[in-house]
Tab-separated table of C-alpha atoms in Angstrom:
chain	number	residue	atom	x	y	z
A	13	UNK	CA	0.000	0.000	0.000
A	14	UNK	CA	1.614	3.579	-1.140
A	15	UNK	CA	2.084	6.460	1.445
A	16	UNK	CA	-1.456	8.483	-0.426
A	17	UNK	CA	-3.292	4.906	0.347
A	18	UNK	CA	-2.656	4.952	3.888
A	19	UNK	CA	-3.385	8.642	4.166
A	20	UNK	CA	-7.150	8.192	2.229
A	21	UNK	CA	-7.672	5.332	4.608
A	22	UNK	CA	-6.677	6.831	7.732
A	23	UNK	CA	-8.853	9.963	5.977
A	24	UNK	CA	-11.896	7.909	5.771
A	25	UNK	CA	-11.473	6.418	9.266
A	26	UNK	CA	-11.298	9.323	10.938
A	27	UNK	CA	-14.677	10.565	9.224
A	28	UNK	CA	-16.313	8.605	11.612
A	29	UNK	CA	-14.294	9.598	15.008
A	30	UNK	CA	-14.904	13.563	13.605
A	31	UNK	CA	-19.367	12.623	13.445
A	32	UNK	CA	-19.111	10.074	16.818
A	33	UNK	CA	-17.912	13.674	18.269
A	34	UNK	CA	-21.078	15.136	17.015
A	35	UNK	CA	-18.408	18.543	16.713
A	36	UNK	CA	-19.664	19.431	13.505
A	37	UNK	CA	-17.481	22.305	12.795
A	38	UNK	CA	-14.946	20.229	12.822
A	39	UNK	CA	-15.948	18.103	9.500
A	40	UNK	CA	-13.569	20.477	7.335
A	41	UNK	CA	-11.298	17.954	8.817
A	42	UNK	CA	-12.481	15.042	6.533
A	43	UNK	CA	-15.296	16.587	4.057
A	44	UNK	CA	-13.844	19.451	1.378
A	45	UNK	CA	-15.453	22.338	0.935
A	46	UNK	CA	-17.292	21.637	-2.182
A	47	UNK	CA	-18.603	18.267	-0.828
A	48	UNK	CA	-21.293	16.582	-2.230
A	49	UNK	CA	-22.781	14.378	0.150
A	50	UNK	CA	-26.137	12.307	-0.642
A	51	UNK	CA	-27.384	9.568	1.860
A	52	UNK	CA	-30.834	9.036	0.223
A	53	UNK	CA	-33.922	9.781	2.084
A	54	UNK	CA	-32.115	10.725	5.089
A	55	UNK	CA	-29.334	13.849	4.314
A	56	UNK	CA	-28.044	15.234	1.094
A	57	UNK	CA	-25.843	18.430	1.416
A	58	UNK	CA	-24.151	20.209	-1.447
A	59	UNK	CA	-20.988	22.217	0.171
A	60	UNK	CA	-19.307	21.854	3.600
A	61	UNK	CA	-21.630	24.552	5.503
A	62	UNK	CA	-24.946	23.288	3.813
A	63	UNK	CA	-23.558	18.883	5.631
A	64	UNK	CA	-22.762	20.739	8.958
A	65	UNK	CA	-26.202	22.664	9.001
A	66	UNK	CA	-27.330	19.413	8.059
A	67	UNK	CA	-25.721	17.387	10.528
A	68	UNK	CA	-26.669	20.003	13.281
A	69	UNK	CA	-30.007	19.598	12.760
A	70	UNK	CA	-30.416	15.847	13.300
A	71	UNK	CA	-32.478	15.888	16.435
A	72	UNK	CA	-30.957	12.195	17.410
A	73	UNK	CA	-27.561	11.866	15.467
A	74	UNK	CA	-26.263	8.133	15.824
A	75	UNK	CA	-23.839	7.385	18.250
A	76	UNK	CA	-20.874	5.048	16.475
A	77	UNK	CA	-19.685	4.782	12.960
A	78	UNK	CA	-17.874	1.998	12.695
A	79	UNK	CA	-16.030	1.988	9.214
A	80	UNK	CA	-14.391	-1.674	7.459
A	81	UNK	CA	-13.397	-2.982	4.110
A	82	UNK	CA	-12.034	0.065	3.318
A	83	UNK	CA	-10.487	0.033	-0.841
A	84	UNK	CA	-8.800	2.737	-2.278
A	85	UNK	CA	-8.327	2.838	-5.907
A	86	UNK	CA	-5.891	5.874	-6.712
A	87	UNK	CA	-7.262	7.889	-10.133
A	88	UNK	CA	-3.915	9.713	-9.744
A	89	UNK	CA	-1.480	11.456	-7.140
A	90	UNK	CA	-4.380	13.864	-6.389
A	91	UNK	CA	-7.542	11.906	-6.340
A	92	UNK	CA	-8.990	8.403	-5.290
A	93	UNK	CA	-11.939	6.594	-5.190
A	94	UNK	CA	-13.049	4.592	-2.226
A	95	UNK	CA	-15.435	2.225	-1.091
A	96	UNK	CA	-15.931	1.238	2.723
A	97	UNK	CA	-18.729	-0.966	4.548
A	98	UNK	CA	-20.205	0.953	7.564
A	99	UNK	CA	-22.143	0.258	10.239
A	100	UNK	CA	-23.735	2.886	12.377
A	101	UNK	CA	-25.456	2.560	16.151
A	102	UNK	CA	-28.534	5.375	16.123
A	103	UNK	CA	-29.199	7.019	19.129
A	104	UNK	CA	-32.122	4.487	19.323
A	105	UNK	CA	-29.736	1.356	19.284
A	106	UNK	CA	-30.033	0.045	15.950
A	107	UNK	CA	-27.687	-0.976	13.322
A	108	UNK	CA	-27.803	0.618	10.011
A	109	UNK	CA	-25.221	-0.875	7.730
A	110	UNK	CA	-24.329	0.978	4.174
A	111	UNK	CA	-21.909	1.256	1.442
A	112	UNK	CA	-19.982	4.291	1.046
A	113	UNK	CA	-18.753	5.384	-2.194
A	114	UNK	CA	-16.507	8.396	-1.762
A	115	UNK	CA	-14.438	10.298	-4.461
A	116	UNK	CA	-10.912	11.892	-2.044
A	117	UNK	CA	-8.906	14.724	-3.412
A	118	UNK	CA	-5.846	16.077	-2.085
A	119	UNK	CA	-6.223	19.666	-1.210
A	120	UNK	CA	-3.858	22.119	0.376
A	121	UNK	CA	-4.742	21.267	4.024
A	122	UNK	CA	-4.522	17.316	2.813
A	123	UNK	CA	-6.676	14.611	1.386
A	124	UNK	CA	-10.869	15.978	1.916
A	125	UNK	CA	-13.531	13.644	1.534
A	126	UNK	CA	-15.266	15.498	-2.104
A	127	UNK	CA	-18.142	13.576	-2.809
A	128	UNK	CA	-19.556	10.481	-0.748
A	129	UNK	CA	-22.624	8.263	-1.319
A	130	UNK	CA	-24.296	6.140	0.862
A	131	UNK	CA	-26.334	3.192	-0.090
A	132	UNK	CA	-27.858	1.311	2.563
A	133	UNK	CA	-27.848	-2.324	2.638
């Protein structure tokens, strides 16, 4: 595995430490600024203030993301796609599991989660 692979992974593992927080500011940490972020019929955000408004306004946000199978395919020394498996605990107790598709770019403060998709499974 190459230095960027290790760096998108850790990226995309740390995603869910950054939500389990529920300190949404901090999500410029993971998610870009132009983030495009779709999680059909539950959030879909277009830009990084829109997902933490989003976020914010979740009256029970989950309580665990638990991220696995994590592949990253590098498109080239400034972008990758990845897919992950996720499970998350709601605030209610159940499991949710779900794909993510994610498209990583490497900006000036490091590699930012650009576009993700969740499919639930």
């Amino acid at each position: 595995m190459s230095t960027h692979e290790r760096d998108v992974e850790r990226l995309i593992l740390s995603a869910g430490y950054v939500l389990d927080s529920h300190e949404y500011e901090r999500m410029g940490e993971v998610f870009a600024e132009e983030i495009d972020f779709a999680n059909p019929g539950r959030l879909e955000a277009q830009g990084l203030a829109a997902l933490i408004a989003a976020f914010q306004a979740i009256p029970d946000p989950a309580r665990s993301h638990h991220t696995t199978n994590v592949v990253v395919r590098m498109i080239d020394e400034d972008e990758a796609e990845v897919r992950s498996k996720a499970l998350t605990i709601r605030a209610d107790g159940a499991v949710a599991p779900a794909e993510y598709t994610d498209l990583v770019r490497r900006t000036d403060a490091g590699w930012r989660v650009a576009r993700r998709r969740i499919r639930p499974l």
